mmCIF file with all atom_site columns, C-alpha atoms in Angstrom:
data_model
loop_
_atom_site.group_PDB
_atom_site.id
_atom_site.type_symbol
_atom_site.label_atom_id
_atom_site.label_alt_id
_atom_site.label_comp_id
_atom_site.label_asym_id
_atom_site.label_entity_id
_atom_site.label_seq_id
_atom_site.pdbx_PDB_ins_code
_atom_site.Cartn_x
_atom_site.Cartn_y
_atom_site.Cartn_z
_atom_site.occupancy
_atom_site.B_iso_or_equiv
_atom_site.pdbx_formal_charge
_atom_site.auth_seq_id
_atom_site.auth_comp_id
_atom_site.auth_asym_id
_atom_site.auth_atom_id
_atom_site.pdbx_PDB_model_num
ATOM 1   C CA . ALA D 1 1   ? 211.949 26.479 -189.093 1.00 0.00 ? 1   ALA D CA 1
ATOM 2   C CA . GLN D 1 2   ? 209.971 29.010 -191.028 1.00 0.00 ? 2   GLN D CA 1
ATOM 3   C CA . LYS D 1 3   ? 206.481 27.767 -191.497 1.00 0.00 ? 3   LYS D CA 1
ATOM 4   C CA . ILE D 1 4   ? 205.255 30.513 -193.835 1.00 0.00 ? 4   ILE D CA 1
ATOM 5   C CA . THR D 1 5   ? 207.487 31.972 -196.515 1.00 0.00 ? 5   THR D CA 1
ATOM 6   C CA . GLN D 1 6   ? 206.739 35.186 -198.267 1.00 0.00 ? 6   GLN D CA 1
ATOM 7   C CA . THR D 1 7   ? 209.933 36.211 -200.196 1.00 0.00 ? 7   THR D CA 1
ATOM 8   C CA . GLN D 1 8   ? 208.868 38.764 -202.794 1.00 0.00 ? 8   GLN D CA 1
ATOM 9   C CA . PRO D 1 9   ? 210.445 42.194 -202.444 1.00 0.00 ? 9   PRO D CA 1
ATOM 10  C CA . GLY D 1 10  ? 208.211 45.274 -202.331 1.00 0.00 ? 10  GLY D CA 1
ATOM 11  C CA . MET D 1 11  ? 205.944 45.428 -205.349 1.00 0.00 ? 11  MET D CA 1
ATOM 12  C CA . PHE D 1 12  ? 204.713 48.375 -207.344 1.00 0.00 ? 12  PHE D CA 1
ATOM 13  C CA . VAL D 1 13  ? 201.418 47.841 -209.164 1.00 0.00 ? 13  VAL D CA 1
ATOM 14  C CA . GLN D 1 14  ? 199.604 49.989 -211.630 1.00 0.00 ? 14  GLN D CA 1
ATOM 15  C CA . GLU D 1 15  ? 196.112 50.910 -210.590 1.00 0.00 ? 15  GLU D CA 1
ATOM 16  C CA . LYS D 1 16  ? 193.481 48.626 -212.115 1.00 0.00 ? 16  LYS D CA 1
ATOM 17  C CA . GLU D 1 17  ? 195.948 45.857 -212.759 1.00 0.00 ? 17  GLU D CA 1
ATOM 18  C CA . ALA D 1 18  ? 195.961 42.524 -210.920 1.00 0.00 ? 18  ALA D CA 1
ATOM 19  C CA . VAL D 1 19  ? 198.762 41.531 -208.529 1.00 0.00 ? 19  VAL D CA 1
ATOM 20  C CA . THR D 1 20  ? 199.672 38.119 -207.191 1.00 0.00 ? 20  THR D CA 1
ATOM 21  C CA . LEU D 1 21  ? 201.341 37.712 -203.780 1.00 0.00 ? 21  LEU D CA 1
ATOM 22  C CA . ASP D 1 22  ? 203.220 34.435 -203.208 1.00 0.00 ? 22  ASP D CA 1
ATOM 23  C CA . CYS D 1 23  ? 202.956 32.359 -200.023 1.00 0.00 ? 23  CYS D CA 1
ATOM 24  C CA . THR D 1 24  ? 204.364 28.907 -199.404 1.00 0.00 ? 24  THR D CA 1
ATOM 25  C CA . TYR D 1 25  ? 203.888 27.012 -196.224 1.00 0.00 ? 25  TYR D CA 1
ATOM 26  C CA . ASP D 1 26  ? 205.250 23.962 -194.501 1.00 0.00 ? 26  ASP D CA 1
ATOM 27  C CA . THR D 1 27  ? 203.170 21.521 -192.412 1.00 0.00 ? 27  THR D CA 1
ATOM 28  C CA . SER D 1 28  ? 202.714 17.819 -191.860 1.00 0.00 ? 28  SER D CA 1
ATOM 29  C CA . ASP D 1 29  ? 199.118 18.255 -190.686 1.00 0.00 ? 29  ASP D CA 1
ATOM 30  C CA . GLN D 1 30  ? 196.261 17.117 -192.880 1.00 0.00 ? 30  GLN D CA 1
ATOM 31  C CA . SER D 1 31  ? 193.859 19.658 -191.437 1.00 0.00 ? 31  SER D CA 1
ATOM 32  C CA . TYR D 1 32  ? 194.983 23.308 -191.524 1.00 0.00 ? 32  TYR D CA 1
ATOM 33  C CA . GLY D 1 33  ? 193.760 26.669 -192.644 1.00 0.00 ? 33  GLY D CA 1
ATOM 34  C CA . LEU D 1 34  ? 195.386 29.487 -194.634 1.00 0.00 ? 34  LEU D CA 1
ATOM 35  C CA . PHE D 1 35  ? 194.608 33.138 -194.150 1.00 0.00 ? 35  PHE D CA 1
ATOM 36  C CA . TRP D 1 36  ? 195.605 36.446 -195.670 1.00 0.00 ? 36  TRP D CA 1
ATOM 37  C CA . TYR D 1 37  ? 195.567 39.740 -193.746 1.00 0.00 ? 37  TYR D CA 1
ATOM 38  C CA . LYS D 1 38  ? 196.065 43.252 -194.913 1.00 0.00 ? 38  LYS D CA 1
ATOM 39  C CA . GLN D 1 39  ? 197.999 45.792 -192.749 1.00 0.00 ? 39  GLN D CA 1
ATOM 40  C CA . PRO D 1 40  ? 197.693 49.392 -194.134 1.00 0.00 ? 40  PRO D CA 1
ATOM 41  C CA . SER D 1 41  ? 200.004 52.119 -192.922 1.00 0.00 ? 41  SER D CA 1
ATOM 42  C CA . SER D 1 42  ? 197.614 52.844 -190.080 1.00 0.00 ? 42  SER D CA 1
ATOM 43  C CA . GLY D 1 43  ? 198.698 49.595 -188.556 1.00 0.00 ? 43  GLY D CA 1
ATOM 44  C CA . GLU D 1 44  ? 195.534 47.602 -188.014 1.00 0.00 ? 44  GLU D CA 1
ATOM 45  C CA . MET D 1 45  ? 195.300 43.900 -189.230 1.00 0.00 ? 45  MET D CA 1
ATOM 46  C CA . ILE D 1 46  ? 192.390 43.307 -191.560 1.00 0.00 ? 46  ILE D CA 1
ATOM 47  C CA . PHE D 1 47  ? 191.227 39.787 -192.425 1.00 0.00 ? 47  PHE D CA 1
ATOM 48  C CA . LEU D 1 48  ? 190.885 39.246 -196.161 1.00 0.00 ? 48  LEU D CA 1
ATOM 49  C CA . ILE D 1 49  ? 190.285 35.596 -197.063 1.00 0.00 ? 49  ILE D CA 1
ATOM 50  C CA . TYR D 1 50  ? 190.498 32.041 -195.713 1.00 0.00 ? 50  TYR D CA 1
ATOM 51  C CA . GLN D 1 51  ? 191.124 28.709 -197.371 1.00 0.00 ? 51  GLN D CA 1
ATOM 52  C CA . GLY D 1 52  ? 190.666 25.397 -195.548 1.00 0.00 ? 52  GLY D CA 1
ATOM 53  C CA . SER D 1 53  ? 192.966 22.480 -196.469 1.00 0.00 ? 53  SER D CA 1
ATOM 54  C CA . TYR D 1 54  ? 190.015 20.288 -197.443 1.00 0.00 ? 54  TYR D CA 1
ATOM 55  C CA . ASP D 1 55  ? 188.292 22.970 -199.502 1.00 0.00 ? 55  ASP D CA 1
ATOM 56  C CA . GLU D 1 56  ? 188.272 21.782 -203.118 1.00 0.00 ? 56  GLU D CA 1
ATOM 57  C CA . GLN D 1 57  ? 187.603 25.178 -204.623 1.00 0.00 ? 57  GLN D CA 1
ATOM 58  C CA . ASN D 1 58  ? 189.726 28.257 -204.339 1.00 0.00 ? 58  ASN D CA 1
ATOM 59  C CA . ALA D 1 59  ? 188.383 30.850 -201.975 1.00 0.00 ? 59  ALA D CA 1
ATOM 60  C CA . THR D 1 60  ? 187.178 34.124 -203.284 1.00 0.00 ? 60  THR D CA 1
ATOM 61  C CA . GLU D 1 61  ? 186.051 37.339 -201.537 1.00 0.00 ? 61  GLU D CA 1
ATOM 62  C CA . GLY D 1 62  ? 185.154 40.163 -203.779 1.00 0.00 ? 62  GLY D CA 1
ATOM 63  C CA . ARG D 1 63  ? 188.409 41.265 -205.528 1.00 0.00 ? 63  ARG D CA 1
ATOM 64  C CA . TYR D 1 64  ? 190.450 38.785 -203.490 1.00 0.00 ? 64  TYR D CA 1
ATOM 65  C CA . SER D 1 65  ? 191.095 35.188 -204.510 1.00 0.00 ? 65  SER D CA 1
ATOM 66  C CA . LEU D 1 66  ? 193.342 32.598 -203.182 1.00 0.00 ? 66  LEU D CA 1
ATOM 67  C CA . ASN D 1 67  ? 195.185 30.341 -205.604 1.00 0.00 ? 67  ASN D CA 1
ATOM 68  C CA . PHE D 1 68  ? 195.534 27.192 -203.475 1.00 0.00 ? 68  PHE D CA 1
ATOM 69  C CA . GLN D 1 69  ? 197.867 24.494 -204.808 1.00 0.00 ? 69  GLN D CA 1
ATOM 70  C CA . LYS D 1 70  ? 197.988 21.903 -202.013 1.00 0.00 ? 70  LYS D CA 1
ATOM 71  C CA . ALA D 1 71  ? 200.582 19.595 -203.577 1.00 0.00 ? 71  ALA D CA 1
ATOM 72  C CA . ARG D 1 72  ? 202.953 22.523 -203.966 1.00 0.00 ? 72  ARG D CA 1
ATOM 73  C CA . LYS D 1 73  ? 202.001 23.909 -200.538 1.00 0.00 ? 73  LYS D CA 1
ATOM 74  C CA . SER D 1 74  ? 201.308 27.298 -201.918 1.00 0.00 ? 74  SER D CA 1
ATOM 75  C CA . ALA D 1 75  ? 198.525 29.788 -201.193 1.00 0.00 ? 75  ALA D CA 1
ATOM 76  C CA . ASN D 1 76  ? 199.002 32.806 -203.361 1.00 0.00 ? 76  ASN D CA 1
ATOM 77  C CA . LEU D 1 77  ? 196.733 35.843 -203.021 1.00 0.00 ? 77  LEU D CA 1
ATOM 78  C CA . VAL D 1 78  ? 195.445 37.486 -206.165 1.00 0.00 ? 78  VAL D CA 1
ATOM 79  C CA . ILE D 1 79  ? 194.063 41.020 -205.944 1.00 0.00 ? 79  ILE D CA 1
ATOM 80  C CA . SER D 1 80  ? 192.200 41.986 -209.152 1.00 0.00 ? 80  SER D CA 1
ATOM 81  C CA . ALA D 1 81  ? 191.665 45.531 -210.383 1.00 0.00 ? 81  ALA D CA 1
ATOM 82  C CA . SER D 1 82  ? 194.050 47.078 -207.899 1.00 0.00 ? 82  SER D CA 1
ATOM 83  C CA . GLN D 1 83  ? 192.965 50.327 -206.128 1.00 0.00 ? 83  GLN D CA 1
ATOM 84  C CA . LEU D 1 84  ? 195.060 52.947 -204.402 1.00 0.00 ? 84  LEU D CA 1
ATOM 85  C CA . GLY D 1 85  ? 193.609 51.787 -201.086 1.00 0.00 ? 85  GLY D CA 1
ATOM 86  C CA . ASP D 1 86  ? 195.214 48.365 -201.641 1.00 0.00 ? 86  ASP D CA 1
ATOM 87  C CA . SER D 1 87  ? 198.616 49.836 -200.821 1.00 0.00 ? 87  SER D CA 1
ATOM 88  C CA . ALA D 1 88  ? 199.612 47.978 -197.667 1.00 0.00 ? 88  ALA D CA 1
ATOM 89  C CA . MET D 1 89  ? 201.521 45.034 -196.205 1.00 0.00 ? 89  MET D CA 1
ATOM 90  C CA . TYR D 1 90  ? 199.957 41.700 -196.815 1.00 0.00 ? 90  TYR D CA 1
ATOM 91  C CA . PHE D 1 91  ? 200.536 38.771 -194.407 1.00 0.00 ? 91  PHE D CA 1
ATOM 92  C CA . CYS D 1 92  ? 199.904 35.110 -195.188 1.00 0.00 ? 92  CYS D CA 1
ATOM 93  C CA . ALA D 1 93  ? 199.175 32.995 -192.092 1.00 0.00 ? 93  ALA D CA 1
ATOM 94  C CA . MET D 1 94  ? 198.544 29.334 -191.380 1.00 0.00 ? 94  MET D CA 1
ATOM 95  C CA . ARG D 1 95  ? 196.498 27.858 -188.550 1.00 0.00 ? 95  ARG D CA 1
ATOM 96  C CA . GLU D 1 96  ? 198.556 25.010 -187.124 1.00 0.00 ? 96  GLU D CA 1
ATOM 97  C CA . ARG D 1 97  ? 198.466 22.738 -184.106 1.00 0.00 ? 97  ARG D CA 1
ATOM 98  C CA . TYR D 1 98  ? 200.437 24.239 -181.218 1.00 0.00 ? 98  TYR D CA 1
ATOM 99  C CA . TYR D 1 99  ? 200.847 22.134 -178.060 1.00 0.00 ? 99  TYR D CA 1
ATOM 100 C CA . GLY D 1 100 ? 197.399 20.709 -178.222 1.00 0.00 ? 100 GLY D CA 1
ATOM 101 C CA . ASN D 1 101 ? 195.809 23.975 -179.351 1.00 0.00 ? 101 ASN D CA 1
ATOM 102 C CA . ASN D 1 102 ? 195.752 26.003 -182.483 1.00 0.00 ? 102 ASN D CA 1
ATOM 103 C CA . ARG D 1 103 ? 197.578 29.175 -183.397 1.00 0.00 ? 103 ARG D CA 1
ATOM 104 C CA . LEU D 1 104 ? 198.173 31.319 -186.407 1.00 0.00 ? 104 LEU D CA 1
ATOM 105 C CA . ALA D 1 105 ? 201.813 31.407 -187.708 1.00 0.00 ? 105 ALA D CA 1
ATOM 106 C CA . PHE D 1 106 ? 202.530 34.403 -189.828 1.00 0.00 ? 106 PHE D CA 1
ATOM 107 C CA . GLY D 1 107 ? 204.960 35.065 -192.681 1.00 0.00 ? 107 GLY D CA 1
ATOM 108 C CA . LYS D 1 108 ? 207.111 38.277 -192.881 1.00 0.00 ? 108 LYS D CA 1
ATOM 109 C CA . GLY D 1 109 ? 204.729 39.988 -195.251 1.00 0.00 ? 109 GLY D CA 1
ATOM 110 C CA . ASN D 1 110 ? 204.646 41.435 -198.821 1.00 0.00 ? 110 ASN D CA 1
ATOM 111 C CA . GLN D 1 111 ? 204.679 45.221 -199.383 1.00 0.00 ? 111 GLN D CA 1
ATOM 112 C CA . VAL D 1 112 ? 202.445 46.384 -202.112 1.00 0.00 ? 112 VAL D CA 1
ATOM 113 C CA . VAL D 1 113 ? 202.317 49.940 -203.481 1.00 0.00 ? 113 VAL D CA 1
ATOM 114 C CA . VAL D 1 114 ? 199.565 50.811 -205.994 1.00 0.00 ? 114 VAL D CA 1
ATOM 115 C CA . ILE D 1 115 ? 200.498 53.710 -208.313 1.00 0.00 ? 115 ILE D CA 1
ATOM 116 C CA . PRO D 1 116 ? 198.001 55.722 -210.288 1.00 0.00 ? 116 PRO D CA 1
ATOM 117 C CA . ASN Q 2 1   ? 180.190 46.289 -181.370 1.00 0.00 ? 1   ASN Q CA 1
ATOM 118 C CA . ALA Q 2 2   ? 183.601 47.542 -180.353 1.00 0.00 ? 2   ALA Q CA 1
ATOM 119 C CA . GLY Q 2 3   ? 185.375 44.249 -181.278 1.00 0.00 ? 3   GLY Q CA 1
ATOM 120 C CA . VAL Q 2 4   ? 188.824 44.047 -179.709 1.00 0.00 ? 4   VAL Q CA 1
ATOM 121 C CA . THR Q 2 5   ? 189.921 47.168 -177.857 1.00 0.00 ? 5   THR Q CA 1
ATOM 122 C CA . GLN Q 2 6   ? 193.586 47.740 -176.853 1.00 0.00 ? 6   GLN Q CA 1
ATOM 123 C CA . THR Q 2 7   ? 194.934 50.508 -174.656 1.00 0.00 ? 7   THR Q CA 1
ATOM 124 C CA . PRO Q 2 8   ? 197.110 52.444 -174.725 1.00 0.00 ? 8   PRO Q CA 1
ATOM 125 C CA . LYS Q 2 9   ? 197.819 53.029 -178.427 1.00 0.00 ? 9   LYS Q CA 1
ATOM 126 C CA . PHE Q 2 10  ? 201.304 54.398 -177.809 1.00 0.00 ? 10  PHE Q CA 1
ATOM 127 C CA . ARG Q 2 11  ? 203.626 54.223 -174.833 1.00 0.00 ? 11  ARG Q CA 1
ATOM 128 C CA . ILE Q 2 12  ? 207.281 55.071 -174.068 1.00 0.00 ? 12  ILE Q CA 1
ATOM 129 C CA . LEU Q 2 13  ? 208.842 53.221 -171.127 1.00 0.00 ? 13  LEU Q CA 1
ATOM 130 C CA . LYS Q 2 14  ? 212.191 53.579 -169.545 1.00 0.00 ? 14  LYS Q CA 1
ATOM 131 C CA . ILE Q 2 15  ? 214.379 50.508 -169.047 1.00 0.00 ? 15  ILE Q CA 1
ATOM 132 C CA . GLY Q 2 16  ? 213.318 48.649 -166.000 1.00 0.00 ? 16  GLY Q CA 1
ATOM 133 C CA . GLN Q 2 17  ? 209.825 50.090 -165.665 1.00 0.00 ? 17  GLN Q CA 1
ATOM 134 C CA . SER Q 2 18  ? 206.718 47.931 -165.818 1.00 0.00 ? 18  SER Q CA 1
ATOM 135 C CA . MET Q 2 19  ? 203.402 48.330 -167.528 1.00 0.00 ? 19  MET Q CA 1
ATOM 136 C CA . THR Q 2 20  ? 200.254 46.552 -168.388 1.00 0.00 ? 20  THR Q CA 1
ATOM 137 C CA . LEU Q 2 21  ? 198.823 46.441 -171.982 1.00 0.00 ? 21  LEU Q CA 1
ATOM 138 C CA . GLN Q 2 22  ? 195.073 46.158 -171.753 1.00 0.00 ? 22  GLN Q CA 1
ATOM 139 C CA . CYS Q 2 23  ? 192.936 44.119 -174.163 1.00 0.00 ? 23  CYS Q CA 1
ATOM 140 C CA . THR Q 2 24  ? 189.166 43.713 -174.044 1.00 0.00 ? 24  THR Q CA 1
ATOM 141 C CA . GLN Q 2 25  ? 186.752 42.012 -176.399 1.00 0.00 ? 25  GLN Q CA 1
ATOM 142 C CA . ASP Q 2 26  ? 182.974 42.167 -176.376 1.00 0.00 ? 26  ASP Q CA 1
ATOM 143 C CA . MET Q 2 27  ? 182.322 39.245 -178.724 1.00 0.00 ? 27  MET Q CA 1
ATOM 144 C CA . ASN Q 2 28  ? 182.290 36.584 -176.061 1.00 0.00 ? 28  ASN Q CA 1
ATOM 145 C CA . HIS Q 2 29  ? 185.252 34.833 -177.723 1.00 0.00 ? 29  HIS Q CA 1
ATOM 146 C CA . ASN Q 2 30  ? 186.929 32.071 -175.834 1.00 0.00 ? 30  ASN Q CA 1
ATOM 147 C CA . TYR Q 2 31  ? 190.315 32.295 -177.564 1.00 0.00 ? 31  TYR Q CA 1
ATOM 148 C CA . MET Q 2 32  ? 192.581 35.291 -177.095 1.00 0.00 ? 32  MET Q CA 1
ATOM 149 C CA . TYR Q 2 33  ? 196.136 35.853 -178.147 1.00 0.00 ? 33  TYR Q CA 1
ATOM 150 C CA . TRP Q 2 34  ? 198.910 38.335 -177.781 1.00 0.00 ? 34  TRP Q CA 1
ATOM 151 C CA . TYR Q 2 35  ? 201.408 38.871 -180.612 1.00 0.00 ? 35  TYR Q CA 1
ATOM 152 C CA . ARG Q 2 36  ? 204.350 41.181 -181.077 1.00 0.00 ? 36  ARG Q CA 1
ATOM 153 C CA . GLN Q 2 37  ? 205.391 42.609 -184.501 1.00 0.00 ? 37  GLN Q CA 1
ATOM 154 C CA . ASP Q 2 38  ? 208.976 43.712 -184.872 1.00 0.00 ? 38  ASP Q CA 1
ATOM 155 C CA . PRO Q 2 39  ? 209.900 46.104 -187.823 1.00 0.00 ? 39  PRO Q CA 1
ATOM 156 C CA . GLY Q 2 40  ? 209.808 44.294 -191.143 1.00 0.00 ? 40  GLY Q CA 1
ATOM 157 C CA . MET Q 2 41  ? 208.729 41.047 -189.529 1.00 0.00 ? 41  MET Q CA 1
ATOM 158 C CA . GLY Q 2 42  ? 205.603 39.001 -189.210 1.00 0.00 ? 42  GLY Q CA 1
ATOM 159 C CA . LEU Q 2 43  ? 203.786 38.450 -185.918 1.00 0.00 ? 43  LEU Q CA 1
ATOM 160 C CA . LYS Q 2 44  ? 205.100 36.259 -183.172 1.00 0.00 ? 44  LYS Q CA 1
ATOM 161 C CA . LEU Q 2 45  ? 202.962 34.744 -180.478 1.00 0.00 ? 45  LEU Q CA 1
ATOM 162 C CA . ILE Q 2 46  ? 203.667 35.760 -176.901 1.00 0.00 ? 46  ILE Q CA 1
ATOM 163 C CA . TYR Q 2 47  ? 200.876 34.163 -174.919 1.00 0.00 ? 47  TYR Q CA 1
ATOM 164 C CA . TYR Q 2 48  ? 197.433 32.843 -175.544 1.00 0.00 ? 48  TYR Q CA 1
ATOM 165 C CA . SER Q 2 49  ? 194.333 31.731 -173.667 1.00 0.00 ? 49  SER Q CA 1
ATOM 166 C CA . VAL Q 2 50  ? 191.616 29.250 -174.588 1.00 0.00 ? 50  VAL Q CA 1
ATOM 167 C CA . GLY Q 2 51  ? 189.242 30.473 -171.965 1.00 0.00 ? 51  GLY Q CA 1
ATOM 168 C CA . ALA Q 2 52  ? 188.910 32.276 -168.607 1.00 0.00 ? 52  ALA Q CA 1
ATOM 169 C CA . GLY Q 2 53  ? 191.416 30.932 -166.066 1.00 0.00 ? 53  GLY Q CA 1
ATOM 170 C CA . ILE Q 2 54  ? 193.607 29.245 -168.761 1.00 0.00 ? 54  ILE Q CA 1
ATOM 171 C CA . THR Q 2 55  ? 196.708 30.770 -170.286 1.00 0.00 ? 55  THR Q CA 1
ATOM 172 C CA . ASP Q 2 56  ? 199.733 29.207 -172.116 1.00 0.00 ? 56  ASP Q CA 1
ATOM 173 C CA . LYS Q 2 57  ? 203.104 30.402 -173.390 1.00 0.00 ? 57  LYS Q CA 1
ATOM 174 C CA . GLY Q 2 58  ? 203.708 31.086 -177.031 1.00 0.00 ? 58  GLY Q CA 1
ATOM 175 C CA . GLU Q 2 59  ? 206.929 31.384 -178.947 1.00 0.00 ? 59  GLU Q CA 1
ATOM 176 C CA . VAL Q 2 60  ? 208.379 34.466 -177.178 1.00 0.00 ? 60  VAL Q CA 1
ATOM 177 C CA . PRO Q 2 61  ? 207.001 34.650 -173.617 1.00 0.00 ? 61  PRO Q CA 1
ATOM 178 C CA . ASN Q 2 62  ? 210.107 35.703 -171.755 1.00 0.00 ? 62  ASN Q CA 1
ATOM 179 C CA . GLY Q 2 63  ? 209.674 39.073 -170.019 1.00 0.00 ? 63  GLY Q CA 1
ATOM 180 C CA . TYR Q 2 64  ? 205.863 38.932 -170.125 1.00 0.00 ? 64  TYR Q CA 1
ATOM 181 C CA . ASN Q 2 65  ? 203.017 37.641 -168.054 1.00 0.00 ? 65  ASN Q CA 1
ATOM 182 C CA . VAL Q 2 66  ? 199.275 37.371 -168.615 1.00 0.00 ? 66  VAL Q CA 1
ATOM 183 C CA . SER Q 2 67  ? 196.127 36.673 -166.758 1.00 0.00 ? 67  SER Q CA 1
ATOM 184 C CA . ARG Q 2 68  ? 192.579 35.745 -167.916 1.00 0.00 ? 68  ARG Q CA 1
ATOM 185 C CA . SER Q 2 69  ? 190.166 36.231 -165.050 1.00 0.00 ? 69  SER Q CA 1
ATOM 186 C CA . THR Q 2 70  ? 187.265 37.002 -167.304 1.00 0.00 ? 70  THR Q CA 1
ATOM 187 C CA . THR Q 2 71  ? 186.202 36.024 -170.848 1.00 0.00 ? 71  THR Q CA 1
ATOM 188 C CA . GLU Q 2 72  ? 186.458 39.702 -171.900 1.00 0.00 ? 72  GLU Q CA 1
ATOM 189 C CA . ASP Q 2 73  ? 189.863 40.725 -170.589 1.00 0.00 ? 73  ASP Q CA 1
ATOM 190 C CA . PHE Q 2 74  ? 193.334 39.438 -171.401 1.00 0.00 ? 74  PHE Q CA 1
ATOM 191 C CA . PRO Q 2 75  ? 195.972 41.955 -170.142 1.00 0.00 ? 75  PRO Q CA 1
ATOM 192 C CA . LEU Q 2 76  ? 199.642 41.615 -170.891 1.00 0.00 ? 76  LEU Q CA 1
ATOM 193 C CA . ARG Q 2 77  ? 202.129 42.581 -168.199 1.00 0.00 ? 77  ARG Q CA 1
ATOM 194 C CA . LEU Q 2 78  ? 205.744 43.690 -168.954 1.00 0.00 ? 78  LEU Q CA 1
ATOM 195 C CA . GLU Q 2 79  ? 208.063 43.464 -165.965 1.00 0.00 ? 79  GLU Q CA 1
ATOM 196 C CA . LEU Q 2 80  ? 211.428 45.213 -166.067 1.00 0.00 ? 80  LEU Q CA 1
ATOM 197 C CA . ALA Q 2 81  ? 211.086 46.560 -169.593 1.00 0.00 ? 81  ALA Q CA 1
ATOM 198 C CA . ALA Q 2 82  ? 214.062 46.149 -171.907 1.00 0.00 ? 82  ALA Q CA 1
ATOM 199 C CA . PRO Q 2 83  ? 214.935 47.762 -175.322 1.00 0.00 ? 83  PRO Q CA 1
ATOM 200 C CA . SER Q 2 84  ? 214.335 44.347 -176.939 1.00 0.00 ? 84  SER Q CA 1
ATOM 201 C CA . GLN Q 2 85  ? 210.604 44.708 -176.083 1.00 0.00 ? 85  GLN Q CA 1
ATOM 202 C CA . THR Q 2 86  ? 210.290 47.757 -178.342 1.00 0.00 ? 86  THR Q CA 1
ATOM 203 C CA . SER Q 2 87  ? 207.619 46.511 -180.736 1.00 0.00 ? 87  SER Q CA 1
ATOM 204 C CA . VAL Q 2 88  ? 204.009 46.759 -181.734 1.00 0.00 ? 88  VAL Q CA 1
ATOM 205 C CA . TYR Q 2 89  ? 201.763 44.567 -179.721 1.00 0.00 ? 89  TYR Q CA 1
ATOM 206 C CA . PHE Q 2 90  ? 198.529 43.073 -181.060 1.00 0.00 ? 90  PHE Q CA 1
ATOM 207 C CA . CYS Q 2 91  ? 195.812 41.416 -179.140 1.00 0.00 ? 91  CYS Q CA 1
ATOM 208 C CA . ALA Q 2 92  ? 193.419 39.178 -181.005 1.00 0.00 ? 92  ALA Q CA 1
ATOM 209 C CA . SER Q 2 93  ? 190.452 36.897 -180.387 1.00 0.00 ? 93  SER Q CA 1
ATOM 210 C CA . THR Q 2 94  ? 188.443 34.213 -182.061 1.00 0.00 ? 94  THR Q CA 1
ATOM 211 C CA . PRO Q 2 95  ? 185.352 32.232 -181.138 1.00 0.00 ? 95  PRO Q CA 1
ATOM 212 C CA . THR Q 2 96  ? 186.858 28.806 -181.983 1.00 0.00 ? 96  THR Q CA 1
ATOM 213 C CA . ALA Q 2 97  ? 190.353 27.902 -182.884 1.00 0.00 ? 97  ALA Q CA 1
ATOM 214 C CA . ILE Q 2 98  ? 189.561 27.102 -186.480 1.00 0.00 ? 98  ILE Q CA 1
ATOM 215 C CA . TYR Q 2 99  ? 188.536 30.651 -187.452 1.00 0.00 ? 99  TYR Q CA 1
ATOM 216 C CA . GLY Q 2 100 ? 190.704 33.632 -188.205 1.00 0.00 ? 100 GLY Q CA 1
ATOM 217 C CA . TYR Q 2 101 ? 191.266 36.303 -185.651 1.00 0.00 ? 101 TYR Q CA 1
ATOM 218 C CA . THR Q 2 102 ? 189.786 39.675 -184.997 1.00 0.00 ? 102 THR Q CA 1
ATOM 219 C CA . PHE Q 2 103 ? 192.685 41.975 -184.094 1.00 0.00 ? 103 PHE Q CA 1
ATOM 220 C CA . GLY Q 2 104 ? 192.859 44.995 -181.948 1.00 0.00 ? 104 GLY Q CA 1
ATOM 221 C CA . SER Q 2 105 ? 194.396 48.136 -183.364 1.00 0.00 ? 105 SER Q CA 1
ATOM 222 C CA . GLY Q 2 106 ? 197.735 47.532 -181.654 1.00 0.00 ? 106 GLY Q CA 1
ATOM 223 C CA . THR Q 2 107 ? 199.940 49.212 -179.057 1.00 0.00 ? 107 THR Q CA 1
ATOM 224 C CA . ARG Q 2 108 ? 203.208 50.754 -180.158 1.00 0.00 ? 108 ARG Q CA 1
ATOM 225 C CA . LEU Q 2 109 ? 205.683 50.446 -177.347 1.00 0.00 ? 109 LEU Q CA 1
ATOM 226 C CA . THR Q 2 110 ? 209.155 51.997 -177.179 1.00 0.00 ? 110 THR Q CA 1
ATOM 227 C CA . VAL Q 2 111 ? 211.611 51.160 -174.456 1.00 0.00 ? 111 VAL Q CA 1
ATOM 228 C CA . VAL Q 2 112 ? 214.415 53.696 -174.025 1.00 0.00 ? 112 VAL Q CA 1
#
């Protein structure tokens, strides 16, 4: 079963506007972590932001913030004041228990194109 | 620091050939992972290691093997390459299981 769901089609965003990327997750664990990664066209995976399941405040990192709604099992990424360099694929991931260890399970990604 | 280094960056293999994808990290991380990313998809876990001498299968281990003789190195071996193994392969590491990963730059593999 899909653990991380990212269903938005490709998004076009005007430069300097904010964009919200949706992510819902499925877990029965009480302790878990949620991550967002950016993958530009060059292909590398860049860590953006992390939210722990027990964190009471939404995580923020510069222009990135994570809108964490635990009851709804959603962890949406908000990028404020979009820049051309934000054009990329964005992946939501969840740290989950995996046969006694931990792993990151990834969604299929959201494509964002920032237009001037 | 170099972080996580993967070689090669690109490779074309013929069906039935074998190769090893190299992964080295210089951060003294215990945990290392191999993922594959198919076009338009997220990453799927192939194998992982929680320390030197310990490896375990992930979601899609068939057709691959790994070893972890040192903390730094975690090579991925493809035996008898098949077109279904055409993908981008990422190696990643983390100091403890609760943190996010540092990824290598990826290896783009095509099997023809």
